[in-house]
mmCIF file of C-alpha atoms in Angstrom:
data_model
loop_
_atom_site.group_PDB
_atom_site.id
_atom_site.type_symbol
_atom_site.label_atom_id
_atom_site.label_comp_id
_atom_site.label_asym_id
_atom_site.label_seq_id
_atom_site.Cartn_x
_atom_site.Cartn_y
_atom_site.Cartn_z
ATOM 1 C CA UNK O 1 32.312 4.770 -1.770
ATOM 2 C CA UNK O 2 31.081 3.693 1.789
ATOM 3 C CA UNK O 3 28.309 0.930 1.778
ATOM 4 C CA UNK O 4 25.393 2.766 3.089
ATOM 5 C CA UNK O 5 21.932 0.729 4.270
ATOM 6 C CA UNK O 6 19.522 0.413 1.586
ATOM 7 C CA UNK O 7 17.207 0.547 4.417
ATOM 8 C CA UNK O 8 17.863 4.123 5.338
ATOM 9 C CA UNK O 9 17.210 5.395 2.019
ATOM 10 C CA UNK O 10 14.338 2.998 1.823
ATOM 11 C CA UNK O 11 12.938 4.332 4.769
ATOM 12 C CA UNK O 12 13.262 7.975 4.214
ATOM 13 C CA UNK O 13 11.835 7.739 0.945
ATOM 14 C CA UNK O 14 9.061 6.251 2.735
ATOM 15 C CA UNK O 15 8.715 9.143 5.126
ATOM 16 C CA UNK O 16 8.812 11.501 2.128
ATOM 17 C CA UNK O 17 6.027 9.672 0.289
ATOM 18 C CA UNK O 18 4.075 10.037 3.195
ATOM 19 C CA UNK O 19 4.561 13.329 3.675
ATOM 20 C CA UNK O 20 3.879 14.490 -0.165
ATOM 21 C CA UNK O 21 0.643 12.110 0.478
ATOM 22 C CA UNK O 22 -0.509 13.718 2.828
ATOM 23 C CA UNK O 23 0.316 17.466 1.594
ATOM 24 C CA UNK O 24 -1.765 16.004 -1.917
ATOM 25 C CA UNK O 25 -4.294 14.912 -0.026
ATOM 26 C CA UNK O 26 -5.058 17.587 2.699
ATOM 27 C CA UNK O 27 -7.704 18.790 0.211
ATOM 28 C CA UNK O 28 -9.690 15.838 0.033
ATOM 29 C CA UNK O 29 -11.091 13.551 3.149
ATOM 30 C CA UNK O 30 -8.580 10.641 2.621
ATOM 31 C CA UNK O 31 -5.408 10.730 4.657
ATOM 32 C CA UNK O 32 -2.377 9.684 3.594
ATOM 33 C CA UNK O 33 -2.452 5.898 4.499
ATOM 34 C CA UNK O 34 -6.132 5.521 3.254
ATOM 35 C CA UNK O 35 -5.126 5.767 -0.785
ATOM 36 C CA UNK O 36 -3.744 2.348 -0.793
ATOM 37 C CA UNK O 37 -7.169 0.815 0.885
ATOM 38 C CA UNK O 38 -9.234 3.190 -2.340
ATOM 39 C CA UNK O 39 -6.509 1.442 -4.983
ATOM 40 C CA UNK O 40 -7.162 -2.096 -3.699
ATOM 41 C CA UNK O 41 -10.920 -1.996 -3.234
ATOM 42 C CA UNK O 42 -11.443 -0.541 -6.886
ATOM 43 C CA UNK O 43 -9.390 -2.737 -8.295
ATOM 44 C CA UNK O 44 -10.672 -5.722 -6.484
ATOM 45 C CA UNK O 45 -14.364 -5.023 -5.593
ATOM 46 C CA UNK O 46 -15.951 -7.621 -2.846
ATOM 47 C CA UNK O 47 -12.115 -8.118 -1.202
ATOM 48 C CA UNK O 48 -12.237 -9.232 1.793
ATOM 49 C CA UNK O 49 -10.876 -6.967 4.723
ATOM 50 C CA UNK O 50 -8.832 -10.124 5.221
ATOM 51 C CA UNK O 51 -7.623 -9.949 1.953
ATOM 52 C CA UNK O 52 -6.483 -6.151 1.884
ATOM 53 C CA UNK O 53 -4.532 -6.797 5.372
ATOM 54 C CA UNK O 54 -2.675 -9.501 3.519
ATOM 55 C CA UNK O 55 -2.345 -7.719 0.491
ATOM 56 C CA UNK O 56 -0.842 -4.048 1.970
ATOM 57 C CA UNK O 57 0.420 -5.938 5.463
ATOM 58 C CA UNK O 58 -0.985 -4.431 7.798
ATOM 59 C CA UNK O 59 -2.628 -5.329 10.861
ATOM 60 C CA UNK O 60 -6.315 -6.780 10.933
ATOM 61 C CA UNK O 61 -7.347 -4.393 13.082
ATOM 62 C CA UNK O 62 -5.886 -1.136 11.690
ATOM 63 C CA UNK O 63 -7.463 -2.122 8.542
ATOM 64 C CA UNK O 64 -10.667 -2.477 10.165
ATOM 65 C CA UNK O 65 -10.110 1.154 11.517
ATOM 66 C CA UNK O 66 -9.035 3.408 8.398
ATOM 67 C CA UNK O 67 -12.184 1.003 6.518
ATOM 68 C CA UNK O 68 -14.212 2.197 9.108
ATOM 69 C CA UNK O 69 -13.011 5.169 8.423
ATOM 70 C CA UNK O 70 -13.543 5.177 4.454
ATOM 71 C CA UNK O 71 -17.323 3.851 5.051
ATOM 72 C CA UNK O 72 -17.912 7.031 7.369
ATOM 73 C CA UNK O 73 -16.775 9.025 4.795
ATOM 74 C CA UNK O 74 -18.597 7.794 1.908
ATOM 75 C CA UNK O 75 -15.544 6.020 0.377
ATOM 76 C CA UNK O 76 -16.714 1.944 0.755
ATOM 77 C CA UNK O 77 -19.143 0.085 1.846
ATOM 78 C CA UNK O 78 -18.964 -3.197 3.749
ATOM 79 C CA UNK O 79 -21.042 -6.225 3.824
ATOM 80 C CA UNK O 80 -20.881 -9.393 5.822
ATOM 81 C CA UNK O 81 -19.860 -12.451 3.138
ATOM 82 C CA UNK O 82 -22.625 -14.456 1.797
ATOM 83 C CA UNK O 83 -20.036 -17.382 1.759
ATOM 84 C CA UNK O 84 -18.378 -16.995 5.162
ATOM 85 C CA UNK O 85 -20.653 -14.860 7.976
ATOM 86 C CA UNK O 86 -17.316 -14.111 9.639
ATOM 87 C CA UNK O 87 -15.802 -12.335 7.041
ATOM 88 C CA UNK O 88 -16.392 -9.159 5.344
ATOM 89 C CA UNK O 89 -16.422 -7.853 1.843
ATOM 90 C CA UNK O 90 -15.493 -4.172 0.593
ATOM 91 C CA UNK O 91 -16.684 -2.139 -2.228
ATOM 92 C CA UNK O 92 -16.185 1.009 -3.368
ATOM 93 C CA UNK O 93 -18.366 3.560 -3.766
ATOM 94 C CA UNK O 94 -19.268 6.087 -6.349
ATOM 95 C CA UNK O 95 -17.543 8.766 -4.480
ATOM 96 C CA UNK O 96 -14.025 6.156 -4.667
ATOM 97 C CA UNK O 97 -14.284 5.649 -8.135
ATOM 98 C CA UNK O 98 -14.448 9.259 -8.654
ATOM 99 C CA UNK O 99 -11.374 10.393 -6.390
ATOM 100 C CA UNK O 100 -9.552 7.125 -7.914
ATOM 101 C CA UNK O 101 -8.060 9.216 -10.837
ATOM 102 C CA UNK O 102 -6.725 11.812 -8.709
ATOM 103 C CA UNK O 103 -4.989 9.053 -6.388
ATOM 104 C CA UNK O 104 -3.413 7.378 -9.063
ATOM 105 C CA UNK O 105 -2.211 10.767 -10.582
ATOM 106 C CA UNK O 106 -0.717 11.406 -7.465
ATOM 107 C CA UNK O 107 1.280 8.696 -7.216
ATOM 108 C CA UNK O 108 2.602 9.345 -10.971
ATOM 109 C CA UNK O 109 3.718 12.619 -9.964
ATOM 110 C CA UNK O 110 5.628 11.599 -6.945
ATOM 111 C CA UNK O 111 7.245 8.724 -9.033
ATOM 112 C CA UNK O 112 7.921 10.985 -12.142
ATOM 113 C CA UNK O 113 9.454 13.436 -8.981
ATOM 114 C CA UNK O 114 11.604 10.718 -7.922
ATOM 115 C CA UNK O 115 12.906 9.751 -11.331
ATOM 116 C CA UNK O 116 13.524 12.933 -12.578
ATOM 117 C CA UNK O 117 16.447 12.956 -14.623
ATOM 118 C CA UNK O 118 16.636 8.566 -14.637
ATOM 119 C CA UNK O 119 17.306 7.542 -17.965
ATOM 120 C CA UNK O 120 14.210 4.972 -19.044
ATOM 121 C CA UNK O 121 16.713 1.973 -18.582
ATOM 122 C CA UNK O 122 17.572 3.451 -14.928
ATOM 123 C CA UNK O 123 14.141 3.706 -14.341
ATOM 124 C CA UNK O 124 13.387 0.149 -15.506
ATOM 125 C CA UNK O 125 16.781 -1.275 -13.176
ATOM 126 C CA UNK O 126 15.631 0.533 -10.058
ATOM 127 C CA UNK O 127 11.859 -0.355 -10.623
ATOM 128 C CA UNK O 128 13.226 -4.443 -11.436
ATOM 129 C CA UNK O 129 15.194 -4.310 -8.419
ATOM 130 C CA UNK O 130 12.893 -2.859 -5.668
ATOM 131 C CA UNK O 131 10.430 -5.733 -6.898
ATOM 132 C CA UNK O 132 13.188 -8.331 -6.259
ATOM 133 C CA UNK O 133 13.490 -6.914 -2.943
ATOM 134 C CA UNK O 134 9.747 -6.770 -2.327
ATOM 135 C CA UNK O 135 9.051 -10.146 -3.257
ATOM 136 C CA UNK O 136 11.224 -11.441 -0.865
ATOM 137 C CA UNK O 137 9.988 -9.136 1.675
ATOM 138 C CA UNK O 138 6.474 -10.459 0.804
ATOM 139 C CA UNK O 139 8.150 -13.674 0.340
ATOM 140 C CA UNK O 140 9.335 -13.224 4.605
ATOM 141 C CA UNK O 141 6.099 -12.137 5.639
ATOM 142 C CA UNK O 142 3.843 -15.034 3.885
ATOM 143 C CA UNK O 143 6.331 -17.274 5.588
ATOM 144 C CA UNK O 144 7.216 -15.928 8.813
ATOM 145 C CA UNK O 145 4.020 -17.846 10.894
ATOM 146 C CA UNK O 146 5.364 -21.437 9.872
ATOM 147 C CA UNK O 147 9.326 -21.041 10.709
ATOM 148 C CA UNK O 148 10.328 -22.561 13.654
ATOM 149 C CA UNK O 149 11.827 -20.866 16.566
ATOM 150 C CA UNK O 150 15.338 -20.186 15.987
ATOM 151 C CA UNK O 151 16.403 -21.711 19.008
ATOM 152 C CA UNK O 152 13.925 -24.999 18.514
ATOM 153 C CA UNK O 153 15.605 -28.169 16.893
ATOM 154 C CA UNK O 154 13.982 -28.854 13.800
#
């Protein structure tokens, strides 16, 4: 067998999820990038908008946008810290924790979808491995600010 890039299956799976996301989604107000900003705010209510970029990385300002978004809708609601004036904290809102079932459903679905047919030891190797691989994606982003220039001397 020929070697093909994990990243191309990676990133066509990705495509797909986003695609079943938003098909799932189309009847309710979210979109299919906002889920991931109702699954961190209800399970970490007060997180900073800081703190979501980092977590889902993503740009500061997109995640400004699509919370923007949410708060127009009904979904969060955002309050300058008590600690720090400059930063803000989310919540969600009634109307989150309601539709927070249904996203988390969703996302069972599309992994049961994938899986189909995956022994539960397959499923366990392929869910141990993409975590390898996304800690030291995480692992690259966390880090990338502080490396120096590949053509500076050290």
């Amino acid at each position: 067998m020929v070697y093909t890039s994990l990243m191309k299956f990676i990133s066509r799976i990705s495509r797909c999820s986003d695609q079943y996301r938003a098909d799932r989604l189309s009847e309710t107000e979210l979109t299919s990038s906002q889920y991931v900003y109702i699954l961190n705010v209800c399970r970490n209510p007060g997180i900073s908008q800081d703190g979501i970029a980092k977590k889902i990385f993503v740009n500061k300002s997109n995640v400004a946008r699509q919370l923007a978004a949410l708060e127009a809708s009904g979904y969060v609601t955002r309050i300058t810290a008590v600690t720090d004036r400059r930063g803000i904290e989310v919540y969600p809102t009634e109307k989150a924790k309601e539709i927070l079932p249904f996203v988390r459903g969703m996302l069972r679905d599309w992994d049961s979808y994938l899986t189909q047919g995956f022994t539960d030891e397959e499923k366990e190797t392929v869910a141990r491995l993409l975590g390898i691989m996304h800690e030291r994606a995480a692992d690259y982003m966390e880090n990338r600010c502080c490396e120096p220039d590949s053509g500076e001397k050290a």
